[in-house]
Coordinates of C-alpha atoms and ligand atoms in Angstrom, one line a residue:
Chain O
X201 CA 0.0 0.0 0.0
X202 CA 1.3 3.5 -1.1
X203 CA 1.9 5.8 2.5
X204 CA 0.2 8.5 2.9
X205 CA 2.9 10.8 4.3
X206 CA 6.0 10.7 3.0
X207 CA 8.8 13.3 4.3
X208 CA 12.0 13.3 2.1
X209 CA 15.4 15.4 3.9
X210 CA 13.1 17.8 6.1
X211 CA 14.8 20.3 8.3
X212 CA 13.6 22.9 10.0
X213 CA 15.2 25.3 12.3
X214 CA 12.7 28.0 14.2
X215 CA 13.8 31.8 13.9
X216 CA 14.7 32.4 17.5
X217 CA 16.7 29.8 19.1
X218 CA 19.1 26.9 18.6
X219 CA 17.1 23.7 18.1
X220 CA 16.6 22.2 14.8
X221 CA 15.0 19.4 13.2
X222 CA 17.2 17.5 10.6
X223 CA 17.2 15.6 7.6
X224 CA 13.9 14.0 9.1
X225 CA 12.7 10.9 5.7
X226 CA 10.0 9.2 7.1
X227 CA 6.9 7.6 5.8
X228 CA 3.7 6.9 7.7
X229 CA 0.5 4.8 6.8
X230 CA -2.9 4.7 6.7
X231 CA -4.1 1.4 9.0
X232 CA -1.9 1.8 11.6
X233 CA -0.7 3.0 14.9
X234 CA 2.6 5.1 14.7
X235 CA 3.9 6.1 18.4
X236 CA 6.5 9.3 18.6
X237 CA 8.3 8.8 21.4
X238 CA 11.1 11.0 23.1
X239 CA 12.4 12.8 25.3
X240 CA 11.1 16.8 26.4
X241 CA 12.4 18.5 23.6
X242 CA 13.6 16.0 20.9
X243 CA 11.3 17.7 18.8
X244 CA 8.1 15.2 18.2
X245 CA 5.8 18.5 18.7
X246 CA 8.2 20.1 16.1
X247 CA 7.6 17.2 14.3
X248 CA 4.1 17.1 14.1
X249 CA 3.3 20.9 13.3
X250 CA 5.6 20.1 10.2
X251 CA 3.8 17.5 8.7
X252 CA 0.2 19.7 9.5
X253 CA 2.2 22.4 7.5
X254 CA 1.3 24.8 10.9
X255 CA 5.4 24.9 10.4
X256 CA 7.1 25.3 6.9
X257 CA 10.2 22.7 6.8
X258 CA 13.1 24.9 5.1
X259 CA 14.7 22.4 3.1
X260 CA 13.1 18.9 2.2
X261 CA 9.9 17.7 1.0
X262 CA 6.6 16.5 2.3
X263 CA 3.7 14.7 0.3
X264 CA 0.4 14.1 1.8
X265 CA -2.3 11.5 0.2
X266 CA 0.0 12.1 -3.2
X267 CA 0.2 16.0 -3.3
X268 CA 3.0 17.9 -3.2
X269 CA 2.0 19.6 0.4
X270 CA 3.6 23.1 -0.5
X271 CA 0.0 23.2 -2.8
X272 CA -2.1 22.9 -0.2
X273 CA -3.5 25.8 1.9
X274 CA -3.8 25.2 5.4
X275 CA -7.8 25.4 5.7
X276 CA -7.6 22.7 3.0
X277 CA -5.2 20.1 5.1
X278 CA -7.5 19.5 7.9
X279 CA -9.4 16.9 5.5
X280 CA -6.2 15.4 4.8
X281 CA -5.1 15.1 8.3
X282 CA -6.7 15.9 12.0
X283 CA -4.5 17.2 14.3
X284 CA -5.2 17.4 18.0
X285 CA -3.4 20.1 20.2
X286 CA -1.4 19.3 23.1
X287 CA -3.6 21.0 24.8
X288 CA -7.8 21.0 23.7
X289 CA -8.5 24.5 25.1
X290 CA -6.5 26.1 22.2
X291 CA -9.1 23.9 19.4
X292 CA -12.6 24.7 21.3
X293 CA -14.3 27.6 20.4
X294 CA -18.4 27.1 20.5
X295 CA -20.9 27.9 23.4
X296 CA -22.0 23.8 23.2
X297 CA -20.7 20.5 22.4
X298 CA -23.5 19.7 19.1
X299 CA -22.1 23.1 17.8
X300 CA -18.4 22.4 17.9
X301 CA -19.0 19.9 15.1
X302 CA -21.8 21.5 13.0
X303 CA -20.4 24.8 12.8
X304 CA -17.3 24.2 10.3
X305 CA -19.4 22.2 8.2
X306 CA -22.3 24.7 8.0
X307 CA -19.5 27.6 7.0
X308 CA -18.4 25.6 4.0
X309 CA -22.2 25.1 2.9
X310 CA -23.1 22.4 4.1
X311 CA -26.9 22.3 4.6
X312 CA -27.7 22.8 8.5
X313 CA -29.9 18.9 8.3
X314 CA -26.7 17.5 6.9
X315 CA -24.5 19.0 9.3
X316 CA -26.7 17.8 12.3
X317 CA -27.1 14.3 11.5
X318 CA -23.1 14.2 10.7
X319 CA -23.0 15.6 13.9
X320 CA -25.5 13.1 15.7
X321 CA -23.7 10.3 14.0
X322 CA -20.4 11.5 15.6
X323 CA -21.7 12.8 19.3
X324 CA -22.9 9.1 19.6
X325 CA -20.1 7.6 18.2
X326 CA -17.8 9.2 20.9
X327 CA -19.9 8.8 23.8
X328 CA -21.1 12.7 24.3
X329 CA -24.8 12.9 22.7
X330 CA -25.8 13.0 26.4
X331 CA -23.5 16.3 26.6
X332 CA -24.8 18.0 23.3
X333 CA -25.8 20.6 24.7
X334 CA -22.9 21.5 27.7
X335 CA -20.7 23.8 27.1
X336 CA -16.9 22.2 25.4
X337 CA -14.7 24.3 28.0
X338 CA -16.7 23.1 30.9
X339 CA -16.1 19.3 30.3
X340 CA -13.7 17.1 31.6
X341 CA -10.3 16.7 30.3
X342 CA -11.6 13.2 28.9
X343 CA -14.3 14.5 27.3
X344 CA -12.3 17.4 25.8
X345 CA -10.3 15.1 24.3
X346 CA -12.7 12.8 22.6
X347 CA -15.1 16.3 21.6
X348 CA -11.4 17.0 19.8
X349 CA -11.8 13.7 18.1
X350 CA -14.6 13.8 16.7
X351 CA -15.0 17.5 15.6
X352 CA -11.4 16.3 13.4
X353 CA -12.9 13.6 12.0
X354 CA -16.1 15.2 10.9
X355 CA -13.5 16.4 8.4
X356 CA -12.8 13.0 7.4
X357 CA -9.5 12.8 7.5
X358 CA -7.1 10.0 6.4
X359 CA -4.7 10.4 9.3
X360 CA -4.2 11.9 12.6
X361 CA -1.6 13.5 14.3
X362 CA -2.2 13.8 17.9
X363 CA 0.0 15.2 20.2
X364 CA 0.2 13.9 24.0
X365 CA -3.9 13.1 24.2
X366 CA -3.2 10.9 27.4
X367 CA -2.2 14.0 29.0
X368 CA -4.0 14.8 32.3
X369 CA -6.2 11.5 31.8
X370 CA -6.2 8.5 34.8
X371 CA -5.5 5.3 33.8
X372 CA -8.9 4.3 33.2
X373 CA -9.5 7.1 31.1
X374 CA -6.5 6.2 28.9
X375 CA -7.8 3.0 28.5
X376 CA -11.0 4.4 27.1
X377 CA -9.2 6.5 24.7
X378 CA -7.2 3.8 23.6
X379 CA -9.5 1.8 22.6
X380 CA -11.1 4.4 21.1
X381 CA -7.7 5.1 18.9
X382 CA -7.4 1.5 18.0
X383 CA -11.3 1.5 16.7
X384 CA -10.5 4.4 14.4
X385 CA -7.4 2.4 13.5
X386 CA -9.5 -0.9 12.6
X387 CA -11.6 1.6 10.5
X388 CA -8.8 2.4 8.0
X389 CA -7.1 5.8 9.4
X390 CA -3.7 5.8 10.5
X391 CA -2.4 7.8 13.2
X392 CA 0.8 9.2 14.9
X393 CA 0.6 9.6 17.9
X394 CA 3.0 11.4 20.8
X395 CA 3.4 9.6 23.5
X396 CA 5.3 8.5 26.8
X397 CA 2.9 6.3 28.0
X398 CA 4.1 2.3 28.0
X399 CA 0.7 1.0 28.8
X400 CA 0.2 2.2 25.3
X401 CA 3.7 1.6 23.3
X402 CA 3.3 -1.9 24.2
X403 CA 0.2 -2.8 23.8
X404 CA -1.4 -0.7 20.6
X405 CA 1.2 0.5 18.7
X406 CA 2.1 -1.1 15.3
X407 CA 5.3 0.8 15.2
X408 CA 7.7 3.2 17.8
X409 CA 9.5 5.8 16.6
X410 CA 12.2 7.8 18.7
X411 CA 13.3 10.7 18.3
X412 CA 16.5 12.7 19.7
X413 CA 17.9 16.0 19.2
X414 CA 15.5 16.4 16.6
X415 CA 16.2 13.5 14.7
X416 CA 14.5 10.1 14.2
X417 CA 16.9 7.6 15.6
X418 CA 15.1 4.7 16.2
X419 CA 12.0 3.4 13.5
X420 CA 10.5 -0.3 14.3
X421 CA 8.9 -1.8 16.9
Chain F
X115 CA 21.4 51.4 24.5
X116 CA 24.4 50.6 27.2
X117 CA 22.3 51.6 29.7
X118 CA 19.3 49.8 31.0
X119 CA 16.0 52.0 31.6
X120 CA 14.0 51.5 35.0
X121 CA 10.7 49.8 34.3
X122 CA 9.0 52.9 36.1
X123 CA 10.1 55.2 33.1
X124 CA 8.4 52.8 31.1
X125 CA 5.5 52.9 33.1
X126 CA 5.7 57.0 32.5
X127 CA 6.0 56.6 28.9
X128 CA 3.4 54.3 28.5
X129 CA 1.0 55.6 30.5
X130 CA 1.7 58.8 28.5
X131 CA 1.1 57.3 25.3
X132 CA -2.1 55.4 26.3
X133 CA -3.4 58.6 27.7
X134 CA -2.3 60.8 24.8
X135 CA -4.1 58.2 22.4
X136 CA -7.5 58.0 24.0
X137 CA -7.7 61.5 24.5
X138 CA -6.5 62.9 21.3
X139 CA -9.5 63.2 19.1
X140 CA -7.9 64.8 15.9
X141 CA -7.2 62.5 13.6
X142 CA -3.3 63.6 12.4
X143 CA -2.5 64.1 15.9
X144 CA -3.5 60.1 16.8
X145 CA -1.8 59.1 13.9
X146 CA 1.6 61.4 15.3
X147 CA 0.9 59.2 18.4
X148 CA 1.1 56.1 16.4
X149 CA 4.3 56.9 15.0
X150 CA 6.0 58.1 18.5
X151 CA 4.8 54.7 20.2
X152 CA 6.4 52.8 17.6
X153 CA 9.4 54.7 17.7
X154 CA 9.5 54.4 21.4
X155 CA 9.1 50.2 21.1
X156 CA 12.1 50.5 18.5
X157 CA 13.8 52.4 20.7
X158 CA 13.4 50.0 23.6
X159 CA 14.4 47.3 21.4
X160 CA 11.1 45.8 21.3
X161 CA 11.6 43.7 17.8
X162 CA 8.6 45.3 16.3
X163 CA 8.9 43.6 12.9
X164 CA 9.7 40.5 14.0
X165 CA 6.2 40.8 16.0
X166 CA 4.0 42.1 13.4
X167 CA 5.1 39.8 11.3
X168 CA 4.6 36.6 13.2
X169 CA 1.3 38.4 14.6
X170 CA -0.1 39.9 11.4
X171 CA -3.5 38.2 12.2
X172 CA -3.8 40.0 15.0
X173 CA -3.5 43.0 13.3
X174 CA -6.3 41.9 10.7
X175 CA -8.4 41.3 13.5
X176 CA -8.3 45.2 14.8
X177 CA -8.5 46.4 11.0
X178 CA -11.6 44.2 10.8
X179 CA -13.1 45.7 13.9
X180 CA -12.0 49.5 12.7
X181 CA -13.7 48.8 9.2
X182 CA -16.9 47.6 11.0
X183 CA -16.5 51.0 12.8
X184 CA -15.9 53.2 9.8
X185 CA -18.7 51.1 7.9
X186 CA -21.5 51.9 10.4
X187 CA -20.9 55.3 11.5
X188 CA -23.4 57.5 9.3
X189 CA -22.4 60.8 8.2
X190 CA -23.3 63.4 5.3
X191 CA -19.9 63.2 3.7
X192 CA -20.4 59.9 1.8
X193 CA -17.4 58.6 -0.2
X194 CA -19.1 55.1 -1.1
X195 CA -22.5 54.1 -1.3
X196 CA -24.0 50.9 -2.8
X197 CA -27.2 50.5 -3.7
X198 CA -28.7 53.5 -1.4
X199 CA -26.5 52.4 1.9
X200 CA -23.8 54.6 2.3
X201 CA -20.9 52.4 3.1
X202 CA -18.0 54.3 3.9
X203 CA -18.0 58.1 5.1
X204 CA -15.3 60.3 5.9
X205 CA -16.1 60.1 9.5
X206 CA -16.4 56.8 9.3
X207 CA -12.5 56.0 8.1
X208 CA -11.6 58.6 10.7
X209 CA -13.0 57.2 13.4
X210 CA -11.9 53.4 12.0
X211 CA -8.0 55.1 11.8
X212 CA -8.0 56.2 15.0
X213 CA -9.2 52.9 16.8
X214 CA -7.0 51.3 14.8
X215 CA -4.2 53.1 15.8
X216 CA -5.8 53.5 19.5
X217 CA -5.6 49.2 19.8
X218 CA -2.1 49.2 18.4
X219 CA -1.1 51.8 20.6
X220 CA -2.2 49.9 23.8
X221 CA -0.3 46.6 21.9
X222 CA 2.3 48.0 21.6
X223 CA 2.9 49.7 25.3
X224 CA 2.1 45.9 26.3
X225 CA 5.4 45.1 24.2
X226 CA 7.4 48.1 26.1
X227 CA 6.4 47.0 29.4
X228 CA 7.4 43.1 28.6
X229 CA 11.2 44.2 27.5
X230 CA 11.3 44.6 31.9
X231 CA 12.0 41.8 34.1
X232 CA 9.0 41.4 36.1
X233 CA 10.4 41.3 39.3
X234 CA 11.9 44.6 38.5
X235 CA 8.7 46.2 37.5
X236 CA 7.4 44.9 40.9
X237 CA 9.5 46.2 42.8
X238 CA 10.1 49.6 40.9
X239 CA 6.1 50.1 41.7
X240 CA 6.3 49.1 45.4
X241 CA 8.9 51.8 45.8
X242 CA 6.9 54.3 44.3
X243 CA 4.3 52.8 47.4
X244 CA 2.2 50.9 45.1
X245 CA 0.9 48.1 47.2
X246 CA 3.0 45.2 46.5
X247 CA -0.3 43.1 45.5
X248 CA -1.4 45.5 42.8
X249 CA 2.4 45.8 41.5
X250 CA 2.6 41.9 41.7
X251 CA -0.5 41.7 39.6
X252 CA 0.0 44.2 37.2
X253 CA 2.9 43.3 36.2
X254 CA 2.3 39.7 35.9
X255 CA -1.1 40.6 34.0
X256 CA 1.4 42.3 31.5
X257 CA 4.4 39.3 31.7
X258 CA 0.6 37.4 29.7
X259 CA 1.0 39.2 26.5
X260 CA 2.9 37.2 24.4
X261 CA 1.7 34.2 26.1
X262 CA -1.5 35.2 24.9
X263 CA -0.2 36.3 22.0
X264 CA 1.0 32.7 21.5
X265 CA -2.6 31.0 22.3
X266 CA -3.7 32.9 19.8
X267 CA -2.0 31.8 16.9
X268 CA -2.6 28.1 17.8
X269 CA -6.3 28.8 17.7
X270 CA -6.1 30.1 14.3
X271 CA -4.8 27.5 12.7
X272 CA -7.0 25.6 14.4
X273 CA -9.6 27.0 13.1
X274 CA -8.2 27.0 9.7
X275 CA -7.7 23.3 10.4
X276 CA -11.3 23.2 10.7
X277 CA -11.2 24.4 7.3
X278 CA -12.2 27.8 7.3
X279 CA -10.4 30.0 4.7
X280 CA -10.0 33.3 6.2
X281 CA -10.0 34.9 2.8
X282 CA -13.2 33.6 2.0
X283 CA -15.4 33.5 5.4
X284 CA -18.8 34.2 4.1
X285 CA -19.9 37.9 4.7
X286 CA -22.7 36.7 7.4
X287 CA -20.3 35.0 9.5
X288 CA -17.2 36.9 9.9
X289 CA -18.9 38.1 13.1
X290 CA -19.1 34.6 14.4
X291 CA -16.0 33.2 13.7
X292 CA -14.4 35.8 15.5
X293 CA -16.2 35.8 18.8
X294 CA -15.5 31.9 18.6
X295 CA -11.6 33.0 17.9
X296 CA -12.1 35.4 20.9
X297 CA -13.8 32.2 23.1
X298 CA -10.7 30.7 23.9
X299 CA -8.4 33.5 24.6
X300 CA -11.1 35.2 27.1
X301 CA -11.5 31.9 29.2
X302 CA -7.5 31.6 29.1
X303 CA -7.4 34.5 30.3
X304 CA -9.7 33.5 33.4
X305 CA -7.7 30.7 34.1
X306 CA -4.4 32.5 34.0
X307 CA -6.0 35.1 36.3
X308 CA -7.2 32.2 38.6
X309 CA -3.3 31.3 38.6
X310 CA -2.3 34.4 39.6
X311 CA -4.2 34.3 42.6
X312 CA -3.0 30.6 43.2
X313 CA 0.5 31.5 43.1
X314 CA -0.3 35.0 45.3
X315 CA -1.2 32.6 48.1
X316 CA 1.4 30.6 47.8
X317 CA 3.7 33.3 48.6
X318 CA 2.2 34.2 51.6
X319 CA 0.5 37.8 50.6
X320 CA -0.9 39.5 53.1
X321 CA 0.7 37.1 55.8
X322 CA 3.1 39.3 56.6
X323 CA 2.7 43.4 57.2
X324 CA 5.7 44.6 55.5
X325 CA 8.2 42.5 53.2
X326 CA 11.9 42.6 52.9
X327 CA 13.7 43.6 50.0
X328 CA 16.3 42.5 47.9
X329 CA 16.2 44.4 44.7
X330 CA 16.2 47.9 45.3
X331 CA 16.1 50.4 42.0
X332 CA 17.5 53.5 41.5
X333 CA 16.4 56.3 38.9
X334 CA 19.2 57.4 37.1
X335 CA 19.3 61.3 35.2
X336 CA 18.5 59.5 31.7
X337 CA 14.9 58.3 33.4
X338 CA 14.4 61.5 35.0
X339 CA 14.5 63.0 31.3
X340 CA 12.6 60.4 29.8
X341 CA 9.9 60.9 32.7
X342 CA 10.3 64.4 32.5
X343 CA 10.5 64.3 28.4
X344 CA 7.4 62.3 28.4
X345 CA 5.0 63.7 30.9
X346 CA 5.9 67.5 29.0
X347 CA 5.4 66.1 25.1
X348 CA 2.5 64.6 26.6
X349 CA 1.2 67.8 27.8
X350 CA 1.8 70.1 24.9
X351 CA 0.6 67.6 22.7
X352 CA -2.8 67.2 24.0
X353 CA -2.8 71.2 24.6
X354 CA -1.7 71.8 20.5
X355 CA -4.2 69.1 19.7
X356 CA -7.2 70.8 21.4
X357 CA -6.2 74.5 20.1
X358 CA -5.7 73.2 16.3
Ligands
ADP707 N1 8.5 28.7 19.0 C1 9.7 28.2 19.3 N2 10.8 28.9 19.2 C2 12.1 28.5 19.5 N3 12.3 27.2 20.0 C3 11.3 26.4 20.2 C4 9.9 26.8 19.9 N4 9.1 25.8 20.2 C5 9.8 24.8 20.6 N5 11.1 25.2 20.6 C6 12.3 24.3 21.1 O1 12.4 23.2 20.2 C7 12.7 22.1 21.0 C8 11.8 20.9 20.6 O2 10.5 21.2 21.1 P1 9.3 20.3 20.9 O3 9.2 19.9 19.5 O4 8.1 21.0 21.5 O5 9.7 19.0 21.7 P2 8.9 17.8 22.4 O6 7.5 18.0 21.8 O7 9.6 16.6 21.9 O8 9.0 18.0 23.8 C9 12.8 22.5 22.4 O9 14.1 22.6 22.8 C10 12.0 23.8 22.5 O10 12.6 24.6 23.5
MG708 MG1 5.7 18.3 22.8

């Protein structure tokens, strides 16, 4: 199967300060479950912005589903990939949960009954019709995440990039969101996702890659 | 610049130029304000470029909100009119200059303040017998700028993410898509106030009476004449603006 991202020699260095991300070749697939793991400050957040395009590699190139990704705009690369913020505050903006989802849709024309079964379809999905109406910033940390999920995904995204979405969850929790992950997985996306947590390197990913220094130094399992 | 300026000559200057730009009401004297600030930032070796370059959204944002301004104040000098609505007035771009250049003002004052070490502003405030709460809160409030300035990018792009084009958000829903860009920055906000508080506690305010210094600051001639400079420009300024 062809990958879906493919990075070739990408470096990036940001303006102010020494680190740098180099000579990064990677690819990742659809259908599986890609763990970035690493120390604070190898770079996997780095990393991740890149391949969104939220950062512009200076030298190297990236190709996403087959397109060159220096042709496509930001607001278009959300329905090639999801990508979930470190932290969920900074990607919830609506006065209630049903809203988050149907809003984006409705902007780019979608009629408002389309947009609110989509949106029925995905509030069950995740586990959150029963909060359709509660405000997103109010919700747990749980449910923040998985409200993240599925407002991405109304997108419908081949892949997803998610950075550290165990954060600030208890183990139980994790679980849940595993499992969840896995699901998606199963489906036919593919996912990278950051993360230090074992319970989940061992037990869901397909494939661990570590980074150092802002290089990819181990790739396998 | 060799020599370091106190954070309360900043203070001065700022609250000189904040003052000066809301009370000003001709236009060319706002727009002489405007030009002062920013040569006072570049002065300060606040990297002004570097910031309007990485924050240009920002800017949009204000234009936005000054258009909206100029676009619905009515007035009898009508420069545009469509279809029987006059659109844009000479009033109208005045007053959408001037809060324009009132916002950017107030941002860029922000950026003076932030080129001080906080604990220096703190303590150059308690020392002018500001209680030592208020200084601590002020200038932590200001330390938030470019943190918020930060949150702030990160929600654009996720809302371009989301897929929303900001060159081509549908007329009817600007409005909304910026209160819901404003959503997350306002309850940051909160919660950085509610830190604030948390870590005043935890330092034991208003446990003790008085506090002991460390740091203690000391004006030098140079802040006198910017102090001096300012609070005098200032003055004459507003006085030539009122008589012209
Ligand atoms: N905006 C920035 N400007 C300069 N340096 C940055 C910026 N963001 C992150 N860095 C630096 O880049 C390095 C890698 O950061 P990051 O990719 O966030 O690492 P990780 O996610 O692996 O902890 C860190 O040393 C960090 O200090
Ligand atoms: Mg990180």
């Amino acid at each position: 199967m062809e990958s879906y991202i493919k990075l070739r020699q990408v470096s990036y260095a940001y303006p102010k300060g020494r680190f740098s991300l180099h000579d990064v070749s990677l690819n990742l697939n659809q259908g599986e479950i890609t763990v970035v793991k690493g120390l604070n400050g190898s770079g996997k957040t780095t990393l991740g912005k890149i391949i969104m395009g939220i950062l512009i590699p200076s030298t190297g190139t990236i190709e996403i589903d087959g397109v060159d990704s220096n042709k496509l705009k930001l607001c278009h690369r959300g329905s090639k990939i999801g990508y979930a913020f470190q932290n969920p505050d900074r990607q919830l903006f609506t006065a209630s949960v049903f809203e988050e989802i149907t809003f984006p849709l409705e902007i780019k024309g979608m009629s408002k009954k389309a947009a609110d079964q989509k949106a029925t379809m995905l509030l069950e999905k995740f586990d959150l019709a029963h909060l359709k109406q509660r405000v997103p910033m109010r919700l747990s940390r749980g449910e923040k995440q998985r409200l993240v999920l599925a407002s991405i995904l109304a997108q419908e995204p081949g892949y997803l990039i998610l950075d550290e979405p165990s954060t600030g969850l208890d183990r139980d929790r994790r679980r849940e969101l595993y499992d969840l992950l896995e699901t998606l997985t199963r489906e036919g996306i593919g996912m990278a996702v950051i993360s230090h947590d074992l319970q989940f390197t061992e037990n869901y990913a397909d494939r661990i890659i570590t980074m150092a220094e802002g290089q990819v130094i181990i790739d396998g399992l | 610049m060799v020599y370091k300026i106190d954070p309360r000559t900043k203070i001065i200057l700022v609250l000189c130029l904040t003052s000066m730009v809301l009370i000003v009401e001709n236009i060319w004297f706002v727009i002489g304000i405007g030009v002062i600030s920013v040569t006072c930032a570049l002065f300060m070796r606040v990297e002004l470029f570097d910031l309007i370059k990485r924050y240009h959204r920002i800017l949009i944002l204000i234009l936005t909100i000054s258009l909206v301004q100029s676009i619905f104040t009515q007035d009898d000098q009508v420069l545009l009119e469509v279809a029987g609505i006059s659109i844009l007035t000479e009033n109208g771009i005045k007053l959408g200059v001037k809060t324009f250049i009132r916002m950017l003002v107030i941002l860029t004052s922000g950026m003076i303040m932030s080129t001080s070490n906080y604990r220096e502003t703190i303590q150059g405030l308690i020392q002018w017998k500001i209680p030592y709460k208020i200084a601590f809160m002020t200038s932590l409030s200001l330390r938030f700028i470019p943190i918020f300035m930060e949150e702030f990018q990160d929600s654009m792009v996720a809302l371009q993410l989301k897929g929303i084009d900001f060159k081509k958000i549908p007329l009817g829903e600007k409005t909304r898509i910026y209160v819901y860009l404003l959503t997350p920055i306002i309850l940051s906000s909160l919660k950085h106030a509610e830190e604030i508080a948390i870590a005043m506690e935890s330092r034991g305010f208003g446990a003790y009476p008085k506090r002991v210094e460390y740091l203690v600051l000391q004006l030098k001639g140079r802040d006198y004449g910017v102090m001096a400079g300012s609070v005098l420009i200032s003055i004459v300024y507003v006085t030539l603006s009122l008589i012209i």
